[in-house]
mmCIF file of C-alpha atoms in Angstrom:
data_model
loop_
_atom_site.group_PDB
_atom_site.id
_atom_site.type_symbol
_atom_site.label_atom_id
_atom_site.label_comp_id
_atom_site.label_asym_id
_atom_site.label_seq_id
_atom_site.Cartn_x
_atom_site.Cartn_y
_atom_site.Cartn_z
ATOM 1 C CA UNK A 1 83.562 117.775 155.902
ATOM 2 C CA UNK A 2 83.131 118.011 159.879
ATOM 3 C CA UNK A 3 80.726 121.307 161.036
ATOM 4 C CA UNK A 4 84.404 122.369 163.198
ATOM 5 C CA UNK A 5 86.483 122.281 159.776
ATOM 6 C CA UNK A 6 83.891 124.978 158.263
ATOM 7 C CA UNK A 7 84.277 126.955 161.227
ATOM 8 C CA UNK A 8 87.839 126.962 161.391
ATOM 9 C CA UNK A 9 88.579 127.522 157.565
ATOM 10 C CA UNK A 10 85.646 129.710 156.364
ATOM 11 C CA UNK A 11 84.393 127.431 153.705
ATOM 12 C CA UNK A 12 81.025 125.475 153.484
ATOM 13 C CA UNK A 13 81.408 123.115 150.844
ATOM 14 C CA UNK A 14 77.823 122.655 150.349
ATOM 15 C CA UNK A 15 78.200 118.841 150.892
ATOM 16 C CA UNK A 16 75.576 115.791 149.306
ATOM 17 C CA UNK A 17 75.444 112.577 148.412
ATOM 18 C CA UNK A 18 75.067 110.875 145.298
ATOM 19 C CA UNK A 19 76.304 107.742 143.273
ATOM 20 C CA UNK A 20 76.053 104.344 144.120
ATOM 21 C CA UNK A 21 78.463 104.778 147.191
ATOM 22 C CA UNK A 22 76.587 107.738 148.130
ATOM 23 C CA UNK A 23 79.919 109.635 148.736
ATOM 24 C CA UNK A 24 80.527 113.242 149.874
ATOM 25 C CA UNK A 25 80.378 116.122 146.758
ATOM 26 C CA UNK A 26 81.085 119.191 146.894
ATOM 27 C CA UNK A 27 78.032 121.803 146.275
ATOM 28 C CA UNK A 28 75.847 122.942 145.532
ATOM 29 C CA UNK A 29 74.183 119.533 144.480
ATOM 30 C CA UNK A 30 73.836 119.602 140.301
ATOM 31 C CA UNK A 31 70.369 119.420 138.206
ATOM 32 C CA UNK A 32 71.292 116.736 136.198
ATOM 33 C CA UNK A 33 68.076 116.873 134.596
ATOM 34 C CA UNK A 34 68.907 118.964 131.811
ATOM 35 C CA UNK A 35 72.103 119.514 129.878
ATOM 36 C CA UNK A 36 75.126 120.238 131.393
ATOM 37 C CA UNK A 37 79.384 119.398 131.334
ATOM 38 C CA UNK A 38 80.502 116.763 134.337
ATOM 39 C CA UNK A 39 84.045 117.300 135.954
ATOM 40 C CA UNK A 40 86.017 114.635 136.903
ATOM 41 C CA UNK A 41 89.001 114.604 139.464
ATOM 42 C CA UNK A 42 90.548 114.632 142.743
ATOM 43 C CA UNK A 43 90.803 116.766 145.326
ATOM 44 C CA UNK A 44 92.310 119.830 142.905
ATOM 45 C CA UNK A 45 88.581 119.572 141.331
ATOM 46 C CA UNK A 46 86.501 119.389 144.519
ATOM 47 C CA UNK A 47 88.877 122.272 146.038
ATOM 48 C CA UNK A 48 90.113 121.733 149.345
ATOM 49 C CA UNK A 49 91.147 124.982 150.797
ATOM 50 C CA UNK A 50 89.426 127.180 147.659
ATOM 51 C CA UNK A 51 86.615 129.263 147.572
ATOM 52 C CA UNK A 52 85.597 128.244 144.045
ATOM 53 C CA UNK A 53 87.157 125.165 142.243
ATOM 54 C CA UNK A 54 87.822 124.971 138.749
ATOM 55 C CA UNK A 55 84.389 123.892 137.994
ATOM 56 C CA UNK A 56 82.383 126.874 139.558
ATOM 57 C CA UNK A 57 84.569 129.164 137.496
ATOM 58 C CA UNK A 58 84.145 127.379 134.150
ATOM 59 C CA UNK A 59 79.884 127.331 134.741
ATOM 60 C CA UNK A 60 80.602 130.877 135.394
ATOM 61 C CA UNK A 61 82.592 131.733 132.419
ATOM 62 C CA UNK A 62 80.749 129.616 130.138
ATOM 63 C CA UNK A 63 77.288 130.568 131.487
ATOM 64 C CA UNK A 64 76.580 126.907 131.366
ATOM 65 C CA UNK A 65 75.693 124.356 134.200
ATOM 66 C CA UNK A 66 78.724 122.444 135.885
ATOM 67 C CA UNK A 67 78.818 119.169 137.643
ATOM 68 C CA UNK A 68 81.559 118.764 140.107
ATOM 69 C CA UNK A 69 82.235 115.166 140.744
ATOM 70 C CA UNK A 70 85.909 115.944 142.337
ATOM 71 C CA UNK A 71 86.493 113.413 145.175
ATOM 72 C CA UNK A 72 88.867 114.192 148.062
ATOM 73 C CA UNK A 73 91.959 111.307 147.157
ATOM 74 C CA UNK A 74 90.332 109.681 144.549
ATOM 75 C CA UNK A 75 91.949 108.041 141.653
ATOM 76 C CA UNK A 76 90.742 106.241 138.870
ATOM 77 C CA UNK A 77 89.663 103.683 140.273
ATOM 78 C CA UNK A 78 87.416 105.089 142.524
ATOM 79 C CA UNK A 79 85.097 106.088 139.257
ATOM 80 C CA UNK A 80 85.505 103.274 137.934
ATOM 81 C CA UNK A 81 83.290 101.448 140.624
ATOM 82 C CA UNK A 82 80.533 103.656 140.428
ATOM 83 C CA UNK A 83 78.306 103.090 137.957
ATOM 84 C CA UNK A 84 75.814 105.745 138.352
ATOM 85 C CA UNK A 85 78.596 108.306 138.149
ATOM 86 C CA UNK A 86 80.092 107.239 134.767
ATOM 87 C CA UNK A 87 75.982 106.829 133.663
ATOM 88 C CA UNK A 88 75.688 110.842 134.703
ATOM 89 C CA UNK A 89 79.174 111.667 132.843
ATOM 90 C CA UNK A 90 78.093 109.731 129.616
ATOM 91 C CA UNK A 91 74.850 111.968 129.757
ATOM 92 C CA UNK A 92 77.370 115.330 129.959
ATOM 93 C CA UNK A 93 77.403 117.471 127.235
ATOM 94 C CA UNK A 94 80.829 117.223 127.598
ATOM 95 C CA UNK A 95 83.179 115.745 130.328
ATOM 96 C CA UNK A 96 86.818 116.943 131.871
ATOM 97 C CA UNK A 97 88.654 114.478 133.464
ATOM 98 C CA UNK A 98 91.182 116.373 135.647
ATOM 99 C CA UNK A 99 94.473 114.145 135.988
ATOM 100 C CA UNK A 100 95.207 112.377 139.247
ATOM 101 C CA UNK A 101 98.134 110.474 140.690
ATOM 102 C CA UNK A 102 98.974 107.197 139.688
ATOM 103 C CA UNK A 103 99.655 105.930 143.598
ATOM 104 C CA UNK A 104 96.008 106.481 144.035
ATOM 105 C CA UNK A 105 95.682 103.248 141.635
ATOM 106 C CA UNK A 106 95.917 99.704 142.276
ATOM 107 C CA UNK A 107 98.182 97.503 141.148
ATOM 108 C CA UNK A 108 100.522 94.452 140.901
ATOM 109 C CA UNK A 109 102.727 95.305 143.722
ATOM 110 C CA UNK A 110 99.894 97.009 146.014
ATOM 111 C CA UNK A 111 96.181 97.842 146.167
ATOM 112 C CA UNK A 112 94.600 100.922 147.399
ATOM 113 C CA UNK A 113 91.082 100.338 148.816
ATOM 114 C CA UNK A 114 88.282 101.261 146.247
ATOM 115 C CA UNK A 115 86.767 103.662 147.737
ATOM 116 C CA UNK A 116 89.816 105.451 149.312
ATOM 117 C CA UNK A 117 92.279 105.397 146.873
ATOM 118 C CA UNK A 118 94.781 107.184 149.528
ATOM 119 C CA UNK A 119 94.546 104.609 152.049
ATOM 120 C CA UNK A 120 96.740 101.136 151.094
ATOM 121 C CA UNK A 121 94.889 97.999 151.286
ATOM 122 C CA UNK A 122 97.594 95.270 150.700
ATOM 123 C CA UNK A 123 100.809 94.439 148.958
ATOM 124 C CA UNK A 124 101.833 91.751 146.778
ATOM 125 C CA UNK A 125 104.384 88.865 147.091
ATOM 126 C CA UNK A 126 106.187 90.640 144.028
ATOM 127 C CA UNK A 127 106.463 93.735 146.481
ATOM 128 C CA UNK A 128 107.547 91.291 149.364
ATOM 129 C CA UNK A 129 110.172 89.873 147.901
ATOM 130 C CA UNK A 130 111.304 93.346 146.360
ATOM 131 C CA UNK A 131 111.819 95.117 149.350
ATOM 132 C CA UNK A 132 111.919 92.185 151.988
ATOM 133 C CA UNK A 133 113.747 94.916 154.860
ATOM 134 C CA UNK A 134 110.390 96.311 154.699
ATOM 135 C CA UNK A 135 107.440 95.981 157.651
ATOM 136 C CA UNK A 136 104.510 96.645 155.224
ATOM 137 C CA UNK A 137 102.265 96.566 158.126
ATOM 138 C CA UNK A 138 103.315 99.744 159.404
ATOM 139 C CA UNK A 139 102.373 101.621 156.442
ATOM 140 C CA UNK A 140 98.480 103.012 156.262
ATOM 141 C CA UNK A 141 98.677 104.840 153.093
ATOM 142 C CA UNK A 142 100.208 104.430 149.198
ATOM 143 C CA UNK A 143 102.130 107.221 149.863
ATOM 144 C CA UNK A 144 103.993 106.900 152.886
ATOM 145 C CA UNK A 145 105.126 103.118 151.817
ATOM 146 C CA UNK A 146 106.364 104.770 148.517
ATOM 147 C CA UNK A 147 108.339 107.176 150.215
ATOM 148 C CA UNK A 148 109.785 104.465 152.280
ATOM 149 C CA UNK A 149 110.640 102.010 149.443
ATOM 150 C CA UNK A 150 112.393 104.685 147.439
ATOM 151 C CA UNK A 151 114.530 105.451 150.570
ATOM 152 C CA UNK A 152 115.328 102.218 150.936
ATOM 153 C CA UNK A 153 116.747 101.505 147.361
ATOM 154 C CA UNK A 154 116.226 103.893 144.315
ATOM 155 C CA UNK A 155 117.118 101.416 142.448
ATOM 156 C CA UNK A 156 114.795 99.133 143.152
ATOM 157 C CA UNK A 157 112.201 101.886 143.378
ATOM 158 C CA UNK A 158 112.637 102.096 139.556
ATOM 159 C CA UNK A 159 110.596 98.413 139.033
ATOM 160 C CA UNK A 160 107.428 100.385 141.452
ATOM 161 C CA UNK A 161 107.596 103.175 139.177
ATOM 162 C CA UNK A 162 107.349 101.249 135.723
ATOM 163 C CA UNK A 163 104.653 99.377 137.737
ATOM 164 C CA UNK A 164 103.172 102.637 138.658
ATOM 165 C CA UNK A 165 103.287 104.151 135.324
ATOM 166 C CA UNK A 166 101.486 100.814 133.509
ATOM 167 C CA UNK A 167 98.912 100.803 135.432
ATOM 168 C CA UNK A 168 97.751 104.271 136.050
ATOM 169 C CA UNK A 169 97.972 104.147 131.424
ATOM 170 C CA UNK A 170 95.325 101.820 131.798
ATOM 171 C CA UNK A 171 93.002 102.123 134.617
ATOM 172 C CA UNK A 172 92.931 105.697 132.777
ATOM 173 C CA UNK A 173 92.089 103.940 129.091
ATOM 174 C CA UNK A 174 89.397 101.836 130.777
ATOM 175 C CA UNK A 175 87.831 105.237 132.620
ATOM 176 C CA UNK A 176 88.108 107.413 129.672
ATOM 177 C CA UNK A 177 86.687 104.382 127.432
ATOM 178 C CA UNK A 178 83.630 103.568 130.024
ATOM 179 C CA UNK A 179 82.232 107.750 129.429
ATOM 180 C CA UNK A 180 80.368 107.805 126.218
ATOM 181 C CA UNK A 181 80.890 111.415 125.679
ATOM 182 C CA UNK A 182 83.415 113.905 124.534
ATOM 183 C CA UNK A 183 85.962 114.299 126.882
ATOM 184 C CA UNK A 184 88.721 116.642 127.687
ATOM 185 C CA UNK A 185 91.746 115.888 129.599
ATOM 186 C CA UNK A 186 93.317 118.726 132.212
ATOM 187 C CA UNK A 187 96.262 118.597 133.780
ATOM 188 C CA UNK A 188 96.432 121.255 136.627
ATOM 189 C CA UNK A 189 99.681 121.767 138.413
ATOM 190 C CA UNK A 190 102.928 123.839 139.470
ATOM 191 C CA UNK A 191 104.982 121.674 137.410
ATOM 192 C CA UNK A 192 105.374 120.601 133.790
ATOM 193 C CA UNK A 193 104.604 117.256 132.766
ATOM 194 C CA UNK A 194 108.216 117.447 131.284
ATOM 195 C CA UNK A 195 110.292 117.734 134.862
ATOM 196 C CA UNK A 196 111.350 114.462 135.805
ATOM 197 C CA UNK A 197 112.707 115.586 139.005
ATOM 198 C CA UNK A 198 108.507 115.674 140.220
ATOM 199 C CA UNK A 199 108.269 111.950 140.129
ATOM 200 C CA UNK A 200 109.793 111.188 143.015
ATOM 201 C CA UNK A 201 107.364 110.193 146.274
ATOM 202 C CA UNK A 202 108.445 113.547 148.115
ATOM 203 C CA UNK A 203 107.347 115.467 144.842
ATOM 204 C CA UNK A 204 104.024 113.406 144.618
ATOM 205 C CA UNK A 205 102.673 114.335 148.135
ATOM 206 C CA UNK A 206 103.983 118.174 147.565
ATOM 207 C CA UNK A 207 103.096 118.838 143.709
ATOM 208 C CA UNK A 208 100.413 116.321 142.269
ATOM 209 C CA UNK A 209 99.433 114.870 140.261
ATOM 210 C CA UNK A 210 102.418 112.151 141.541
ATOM 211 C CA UNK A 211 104.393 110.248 139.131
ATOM 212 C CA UNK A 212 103.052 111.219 136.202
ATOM 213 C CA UNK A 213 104.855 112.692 132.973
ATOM 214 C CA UNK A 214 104.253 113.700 129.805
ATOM 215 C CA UNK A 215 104.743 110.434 127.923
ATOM 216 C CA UNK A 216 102.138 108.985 130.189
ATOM 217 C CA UNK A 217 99.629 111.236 129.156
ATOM 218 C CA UNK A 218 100.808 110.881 125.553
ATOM 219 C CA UNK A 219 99.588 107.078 125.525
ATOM 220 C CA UNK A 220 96.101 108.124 126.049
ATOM 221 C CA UNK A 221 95.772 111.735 124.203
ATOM 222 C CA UNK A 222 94.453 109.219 121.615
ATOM 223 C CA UNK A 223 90.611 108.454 123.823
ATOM 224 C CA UNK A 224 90.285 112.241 124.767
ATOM 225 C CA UNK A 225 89.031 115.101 121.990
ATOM 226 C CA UNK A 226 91.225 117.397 123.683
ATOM 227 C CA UNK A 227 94.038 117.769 126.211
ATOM 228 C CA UNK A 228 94.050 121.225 128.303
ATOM 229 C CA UNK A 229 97.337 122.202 130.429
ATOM 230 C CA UNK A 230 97.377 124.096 132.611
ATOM 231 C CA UNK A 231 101.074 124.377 134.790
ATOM 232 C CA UNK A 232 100.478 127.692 137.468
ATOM 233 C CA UNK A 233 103.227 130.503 137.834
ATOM 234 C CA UNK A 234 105.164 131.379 141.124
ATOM 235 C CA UNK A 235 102.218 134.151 141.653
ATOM 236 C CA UNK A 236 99.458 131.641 141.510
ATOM 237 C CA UNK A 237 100.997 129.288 143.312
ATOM 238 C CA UNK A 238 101.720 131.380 145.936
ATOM 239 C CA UNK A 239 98.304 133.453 146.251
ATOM 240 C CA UNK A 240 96.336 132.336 149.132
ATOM 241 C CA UNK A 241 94.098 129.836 150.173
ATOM 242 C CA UNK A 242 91.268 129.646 152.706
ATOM 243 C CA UNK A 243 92.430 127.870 155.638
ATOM 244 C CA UNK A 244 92.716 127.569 159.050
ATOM 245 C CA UNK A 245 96.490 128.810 160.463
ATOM 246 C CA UNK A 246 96.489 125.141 161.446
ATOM 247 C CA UNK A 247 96.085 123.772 157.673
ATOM 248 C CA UNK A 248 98.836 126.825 156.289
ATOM 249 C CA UNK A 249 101.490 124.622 155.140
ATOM 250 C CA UNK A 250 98.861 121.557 153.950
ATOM 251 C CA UNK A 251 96.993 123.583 152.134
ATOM 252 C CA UNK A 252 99.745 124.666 149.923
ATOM 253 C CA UNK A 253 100.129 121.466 148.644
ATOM 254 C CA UNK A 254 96.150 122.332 146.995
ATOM 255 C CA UNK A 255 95.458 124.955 143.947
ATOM 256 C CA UNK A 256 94.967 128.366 145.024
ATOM 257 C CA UNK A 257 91.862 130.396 144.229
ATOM 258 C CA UNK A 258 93.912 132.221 141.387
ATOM 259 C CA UNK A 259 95.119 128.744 139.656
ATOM 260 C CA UNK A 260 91.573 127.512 139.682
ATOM 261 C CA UNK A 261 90.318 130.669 138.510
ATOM 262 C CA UNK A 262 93.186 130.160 135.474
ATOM 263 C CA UNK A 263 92.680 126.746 134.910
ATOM 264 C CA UNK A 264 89.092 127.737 134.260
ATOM 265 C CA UNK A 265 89.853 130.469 132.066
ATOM 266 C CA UNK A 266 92.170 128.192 129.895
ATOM 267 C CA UNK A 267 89.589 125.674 129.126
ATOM 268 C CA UNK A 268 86.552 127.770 128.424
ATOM 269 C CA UNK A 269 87.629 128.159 124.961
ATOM 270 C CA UNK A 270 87.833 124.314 124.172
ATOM 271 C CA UNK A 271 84.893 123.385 126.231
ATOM 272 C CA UNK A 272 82.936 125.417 124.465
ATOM 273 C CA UNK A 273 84.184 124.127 120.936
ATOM 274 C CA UNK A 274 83.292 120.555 122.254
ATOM 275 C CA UNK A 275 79.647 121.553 123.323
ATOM 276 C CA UNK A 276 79.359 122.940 119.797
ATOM 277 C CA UNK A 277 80.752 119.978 117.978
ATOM 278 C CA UNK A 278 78.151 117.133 119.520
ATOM 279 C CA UNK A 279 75.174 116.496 117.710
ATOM 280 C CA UNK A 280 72.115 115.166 120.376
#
Protein backbone atom coordinates (compact mmCIF):
# COMPACT_ATOMS: atom_id res chain seq x y z
CA UNK A 1 0.00 0.00 0.00
CA UNK A 2 1.61 3.27 -1.67
CA UNK A 3 2.22 6.37 1.16
CA UNK A 4 -0.45 8.50 -1.61
CA UNK A 5 -3.23 5.66 -1.17
CA UNK A 6 -3.11 6.32 2.81
CA UNK A 7 -3.39 9.84 2.20
CA UNK A 8 -6.12 9.76 -0.09
CA UNK A 9 -8.34 7.09 1.78
CA UNK A 10 -7.58 7.70 5.51
CA UNK A 11 -6.36 4.28 6.32
CA UNK A 12 -2.80 3.08 7.36
CA UNK A 13 -2.82 -0.47 7.11
CA UNK A 14 0.05 -0.93 9.31
CA UNK A 15 1.90 -2.92 6.55
CA UNK A 16 4.96 -5.90 7.20
CA UNK A 17 6.39 -8.60 5.85
CA UNK A 18 6.46 -12.06 6.70
CA UNK A 19 6.38 -15.67 5.14
CA UNK A 20 8.62 -17.12 2.86
CA UNK A 21 7.59 -14.60 0.02
CA UNK A 22 7.87 -11.91 2.44
CA UNK A 23 4.50 -10.45 1.18
CA UNK A 24 2.58 -7.35 2.34
CA UNK A 25 0.13 -7.96 5.75
CA UNK A 26 -1.95 -5.98 7.05
CA UNK A 27 -1.11 -4.65 10.80
CA UNK A 28 -0.24 -4.38 13.21
CA UNK A 29 2.44 -7.23 12.78
CA UNK A 30 1.21 -10.42 15.21
CA UNK A 31 3.28 -11.96 18.33
CA UNK A 32 3.23 -15.26 17.22
CA UNK A 33 5.12 -16.23 20.12
CA UNK A 34 2.42 -17.14 22.29
CA UNK A 35 -1.05 -18.49 21.65
CA UNK A 36 -3.26 -17.03 19.42
CA UNK A 37 -6.19 -17.86 16.32
CA UNK A 38 -4.66 -17.23 12.52
CA UNK A 39 -7.15 -15.85 9.80
CA UNK A 40 -7.00 -16.89 6.52
CA UNK A 41 -8.42 -15.10 3.33
CA UNK A 42 -8.49 -12.62 0.68
CA UNK A 43 -8.88 -9.29 0.44
CA UNK A 44 -12.48 -9.35 2.57
CA UNK A 45 -9.98 -10.51 5.54
CA UNK A 46 -7.13 -8.02 5.06
CA UNK A 47 -9.93 -5.18 4.50
CA UNK A 48 -9.47 -3.01 1.70
CA UNK A 49 -11.43 0.09 2.22
CA UNK A 50 -12.31 -0.88 6.21
CA UNK A 51 -11.20 0.52 9.22
CA UNK A 52 -11.12 -2.80 11.08
CA UNK A 53 -11.40 -6.22 9.24
CA UNK A 54 -13.05 -9.10 10.54
CA UNK A 55 -10.07 -10.16 12.41
CA UNK A 56 -9.47 -6.96 14.60
CA UNK A 57 -13.08 -7.26 15.67
CA UNK A 58 -13.02 -10.96 16.62
CA UNK A 59 -9.44 -10.27 18.92
CA UNK A 60 -11.59 -7.59 20.22
CA UNK A 61 -14.63 -9.49 21.05
CA UNK A 62 -12.91 -12.48 22.13
CA UNK A 63 -10.21 -10.63 24.12
CA UNK A 64 -7.82 -12.97 22.47
CA UNK A 65 -4.82 -12.31 20.04
CA UNK A 66 -5.63 -12.37 16.16
CA UNK A 67 -3.41 -13.06 13.26
CA UNK A 68 -4.49 -11.55 10.04
CA UNK A 69 -2.95 -13.35 7.17
CA UNK A 70 -5.67 -11.84 4.53
CA UNK A 71 -3.84 -11.25 1.20
CA UNK A 72 -5.08 -8.66 -1.31
CA UNK A 73 -6.35 -11.35 -4.45
CA UNK A 74 -5.16 -14.30 -3.04
CA UNK A 75 -6.60 -17.67 -3.50
CA UNK A 76 -5.72 -20.89 -2.37
CA UNK A 77 -3.07 -21.33 -3.94
CA UNK A 78 -1.23 -18.57 -2.90
CA UNK A 79 -1.07 -20.35 0.83
CA UNK A 80 -0.42 -23.16 -0.39
CA UNK A 81 3.20 -22.08 -1.50
CA UNK A 82 4.16 -20.69 1.60
CA UNK A 83 5.33 -22.84 3.93
CA UNK A 84 6.06 -20.72 6.83
CA UNK A 85 2.50 -19.44 6.73
CA UNK A 86 0.68 -22.83 6.93
CA UNK A 87 3.73 -23.70 9.81
CA UNK A 88 2.27 -20.37 11.81
CA UNK A 89 -1.54 -21.50 11.11
CA UNK A 90 -0.84 -25.16 12.32
CA UNK A 91 0.61 -23.46 15.57
CA UNK A 92 -3.01 -21.35 15.89
CA UNK A 93 -5.09 -22.13 18.55
CA UNK A 94 -7.52 -22.21 16.10
CA UNK A 95 -7.65 -21.15 12.35
CA UNK A 96 -10.57 -19.41 10.01
CA UNK A 97 -10.19 -19.82 6.59
CA UNK A 98 -12.38 -17.09 5.01
CA UNK A 99 -13.70 -18.41 1.48
CA UNK A 100 -12.22 -17.02 -1.71
CA UNK A 101 -13.04 -17.26 -5.39
CA UNK A 102 -12.37 -20.14 -7.32
CA UNK A 103 -10.88 -17.93 -10.52
CA UNK A 104 -8.15 -17.03 -8.17
CA UNK A 105 -7.09 -20.90 -8.62
CA UNK A 106 -5.23 -22.63 -11.19
CA UNK A 107 -6.28 -25.02 -13.30
CA UNK A 108 -6.64 -27.26 -16.42
CA UNK A 109 -7.81 -24.66 -18.74
CA UNK A 110 -5.66 -21.64 -17.18
CA UNK A 111 -3.12 -20.79 -14.48
CA UNK A 112 -3.02 -17.81 -12.33
CA UNK A 113 0.53 -16.86 -11.23
CA UNK A 114 1.35 -18.12 -7.62
CA UNK A 115 1.84 -15.37 -6.05
CA UNK A 116 -0.92 -13.20 -7.70
CA UNK A 117 -3.68 -15.28 -7.98
CA UNK A 118 -5.62 -12.25 -9.86
CA UNK A 119 -3.23 -11.88 -12.54
CA UNK A 120 -3.51 -14.92 -15.45
CA UNK A 121 -0.39 -16.63 -16.25
CA UNK A 122 -1.32 -18.95 -19.23
CA UNK A 123 -4.02 -21.01 -20.80
CA UNK A 124 -4.22 -24.45 -21.88
CA UNK A 125 -4.63 -26.16 -25.32
CA UNK A 126 -8.03 -27.54 -23.79
CA UNK A 127 -8.97 -23.72 -23.41
CA UNK A 128 -7.56 -23.07 -27.03
CA UNK A 129 -9.40 -25.25 -28.72
CA UNK A 130 -12.61 -24.34 -26.57
CA UNK A 131 -12.87 -20.94 -27.40
CA UNK A 132 -10.52 -20.72 -30.57
CA UNK A 133 -12.34 -16.89 -31.58
CA UNK A 134 -10.48 -15.94 -28.60
CA UNK A 135 -6.96 -13.68 -28.51
CA UNK A 136 -5.85 -14.98 -25.04
CA UNK A 137 -3.03 -12.64 -25.21
CA UNK A 138 -5.03 -9.72 -24.65
CA UNK A 139 -6.30 -10.79 -21.42
CA UNK A 140 -4.02 -9.83 -18.11
CA UNK A 141 -6.22 -11.17 -15.50
CA UNK A 142 -8.58 -14.55 -14.66
CA UNK A 143 -11.28 -12.40 -14.55
CA UNK A 144 -11.52 -10.35 -17.46
CA UNK A 145 -10.85 -13.62 -19.84
CA UNK A 146 -13.82 -15.23 -17.91
CA UNK A 147 -16.00 -12.52 -18.60
CA UNK A 148 -15.03 -12.69 -22.16
CA UNK A 149 -15.44 -16.48 -22.66
CA UNK A 150 -18.88 -16.47 -21.12
CA UNK A 151 -19.85 -13.69 -23.62
CA UNK A 152 -18.69 -15.47 -26.21
CA UNK A 153 -20.70 -18.78 -25.65
CA UNK A 154 -22.58 -19.63 -22.33
CA UNK A 155 -22.67 -22.68 -23.37
CA UNK A 156 -19.43 -23.42 -23.65
CA UNK A 157 -18.73 -21.37 -20.54
CA UNK A 158 -20.52 -24.24 -18.70
CA UNK A 159 -17.22 -26.83 -19.33
CA UNK A 160 -14.89 -23.53 -17.47
CA UNK A 161 -17.25 -23.57 -14.75
CA UNK A 162 -17.29 -27.44 -13.93
CA UNK A 163 -13.51 -26.89 -14.42
CA UNK A 164 -13.69 -24.04 -12.06
CA UNK A 165 -15.73 -25.70 -9.51
CA UNK A 166 -13.25 -29.09 -9.42
CA UNK A 167 -10.55 -27.45 -8.83
CA UNK A 168 -11.19 -24.73 -6.39
CA UNK A 169 -12.93 -28.42 -4.19
CA UNK A 170 -9.53 -29.43 -4.13
CA UNK A 171 -6.88 -26.91 -3.98
CA UNK A 172 -9.29 -26.10 -0.87
CA UNK A 173 -9.03 -30.02 0.53
CA UNK A 174 -5.25 -29.86 0.08
CA UNK A 175 -5.12 -26.21 2.09
CA UNK A 176 -7.48 -27.16 4.74
CA UNK A 177 -5.60 -30.71 4.99
CA UNK A 178 -1.88 -29.02 5.05
CA UNK A 179 -3.13 -26.79 8.69
CA UNK A 180 -2.83 -29.14 11.55
CA UNK A 181 -5.27 -27.34 13.63
CA UNK A 182 -8.93 -26.82 14.14
CA UNK A 183 -10.30 -24.90 11.57
CA UNK A 184 -13.38 -22.97 10.83
CA UNK A 185 -14.70 -22.13 7.52
CA UNK A 186 -16.46 -18.42 6.86
CA UNK A 187 -18.15 -17.45 4.15
CA UNK A 188 -18.65 -13.58 4.13
CA UNK A 189 -20.83 -12.07 1.50
CA UNK A 190 -24.06 -10.14 0.16
CA UNK A 191 -25.29 -13.22 -1.31
CA UNK A 192 -26.32 -16.73 -0.30
CA UNK A 193 -24.36 -19.57 -1.26
CA UNK A 194 -27.81 -20.82 -2.61
CA UNK A 195 -28.33 -17.98 -5.59
CA UNK A 196 -27.16 -19.35 -8.66
CA UNK A 197 -27.67 -16.24 -10.50
CA UNK A 198 -24.00 -14.99 -8.49
CA UNK A 199 -21.94 -17.38 -10.49
CA UNK A 200 -21.73 -15.70 -13.38
CA UNK A 201 -18.17 -13.64 -14.16
CA UNK A 202 -20.08 -10.18 -13.81
CA UNK A 203 -21.36 -11.46 -10.30
CA UNK A 204 -17.78 -12.72 -9.34
CA UNK A 205 -15.95 -9.33 -9.79
CA UNK A 206 -19.15 -7.45 -8.04
CA UNK A 207 -20.15 -9.98 -5.10
CA UNK A 208 -17.26 -12.51 -4.17
CA UNK A 209 -16.46 -14.93 -3.38
CA UNK A 210 -16.95 -15.81 -7.49
CA UNK A 211 -18.38 -18.99 -8.58
CA UNK A 212 -18.85 -20.58 -5.65
CA UNK A 213 -22.15 -22.28 -4.22
CA UNK A 214 -23.31 -24.08 -1.60
CA UNK A 215 -22.69 -27.62 -2.85
CA UNK A 216 -19.11 -26.60 -3.27
CA UNK A 217 -18.65 -25.85 0.14
CA UNK A 218 -20.66 -28.95 1.08
CA UNK A 219 -17.77 -31.27 -0.40
CA UNK A 220 -15.39 -30.01 2.10
CA UNK A 221 -17.62 -29.17 5.40
CA UNK A 222 -16.21 -32.68 6.07
CA UNK A 223 -12.03 -31.21 6.85
CA UNK A 224 -13.38 -28.09 8.79
CA UNK A 225 -14.84 -28.38 12.70
CA UNK A 226 -17.14 -25.76 11.81
CA UNK A 227 -18.65 -23.73 8.98
CA UNK A 228 -19.69 -19.94 9.92
CA UNK A 229 -22.02 -17.87 7.36
CA UNK A 230 -22.25 -14.99 7.31
CA UNK A 231 -24.53 -13.34 4.06
CA UNK A 232 -24.82 -9.14 4.99
CA UNK A 233 -28.28 -7.26 4.76
CA UNK A 234 -29.09 -4.27 2.36
CA UNK A 235 -28.01 -1.95 5.54
CA UNK A 236 -24.61 -3.47 5.84
CA UNK A 237 -23.98 -3.63 2.57
CA UNK A 238 -24.70 -0.32 1.99
CA UNK A 239 -22.97 1.42 5.15
CA UNK A 240 -19.84 3.08 4.21
CA UNK A 241 -16.45 2.46 3.58
CA UNK A 242 -13.24 4.48 3.90
CA UNK A 243 -12.21 5.58 0.61
CA UNK A 244 -11.08 8.03 -1.52
CA UNK A 245 -14.18 9.68 -3.86
CA UNK A 246 -11.96 8.15 -6.53
CA UNK A 247 -12.26 4.39 -5.12
CA UNK A 248 -16.47 5.06 -4.30
CA UNK A 249 -17.83 2.63 -6.64
CA UNK A 250 -14.62 -0.06 -6.21
CA UNK A 251 -14.83 -0.09 -2.91
CA UNK A 252 -18.32 -1.30 -2.83
CA UNK A 253 -17.43 -4.32 -4.28
CA UNK A 254 -15.33 -4.83 -0.46
CA UNK A 255 -17.20 -5.52 3.10
CA UNK A 256 -18.18 -2.52 4.86
CA UNK A 257 -17.07 -1.68 8.39
CA UNK A 258 -20.61 -2.88 9.67
CA UNK A 259 -20.38 -6.47 7.78
CA UNK A 260 -16.96 -7.01 9.23
CA UNK A 261 -18.01 -5.87 12.48
CA UNK A 262 -21.06 -8.72 11.99
CA UNK A 263 -19.12 -11.27 10.58
CA UNK A 264 -17.04 -10.94 13.72
CA UNK A 265 -19.80 -10.98 16.00
CA UNK A 266 -21.22 -14.23 14.36
CA UNK A 267 -18.18 -16.25 14.87
CA UNK A 268 -17.11 -15.31 18.35
CA UNK A 269 -19.38 -17.83 19.71
CA UNK A 270 -17.85 -20.86 17.73
CA UNK A 271 -14.34 -19.66 17.93
CA UNK A 272 -14.47 -19.65 21.25
CA UNK A 273 -16.03 -23.27 21.56
CA UNK A 274 -13.04 -24.43 19.32
CA UNK A 275 -10.31 -22.76 21.60
CA UNK A 276 -12.04 -24.62 24.43
CA UNK A 277 -12.25 -27.97 22.77
CA UNK A 278 -8.22 -28.39 21.90
CA UNK A 279 -6.19 -30.02 24.31
CA UNK A 280 -2.18 -28.60 24.02
Amino acid sequence: MTFQSIVRSGLDYQEYRYGRARKLYRGPKPDLSGSYIACLGGSETYGRFAQSPWPAQLEEQLEYPVANFGQLGAGAGFFLKDPVLLESCSKARACVISITGAHLVSNRLFSVYPRRNQRLQGVSEMLEALYPEIDFGIYRFALHMLVALERASPDRFRVVEVELRNAWIARMRELLNSIETVKALLWLSPDSPDDETRMTPQRARDRPPGFVNRQMINAIRADVSCYVEYVASDTAMKAPRVADPNDATVSMRYPSDRMHEEAAQLLAHPIFKMCNMRTD
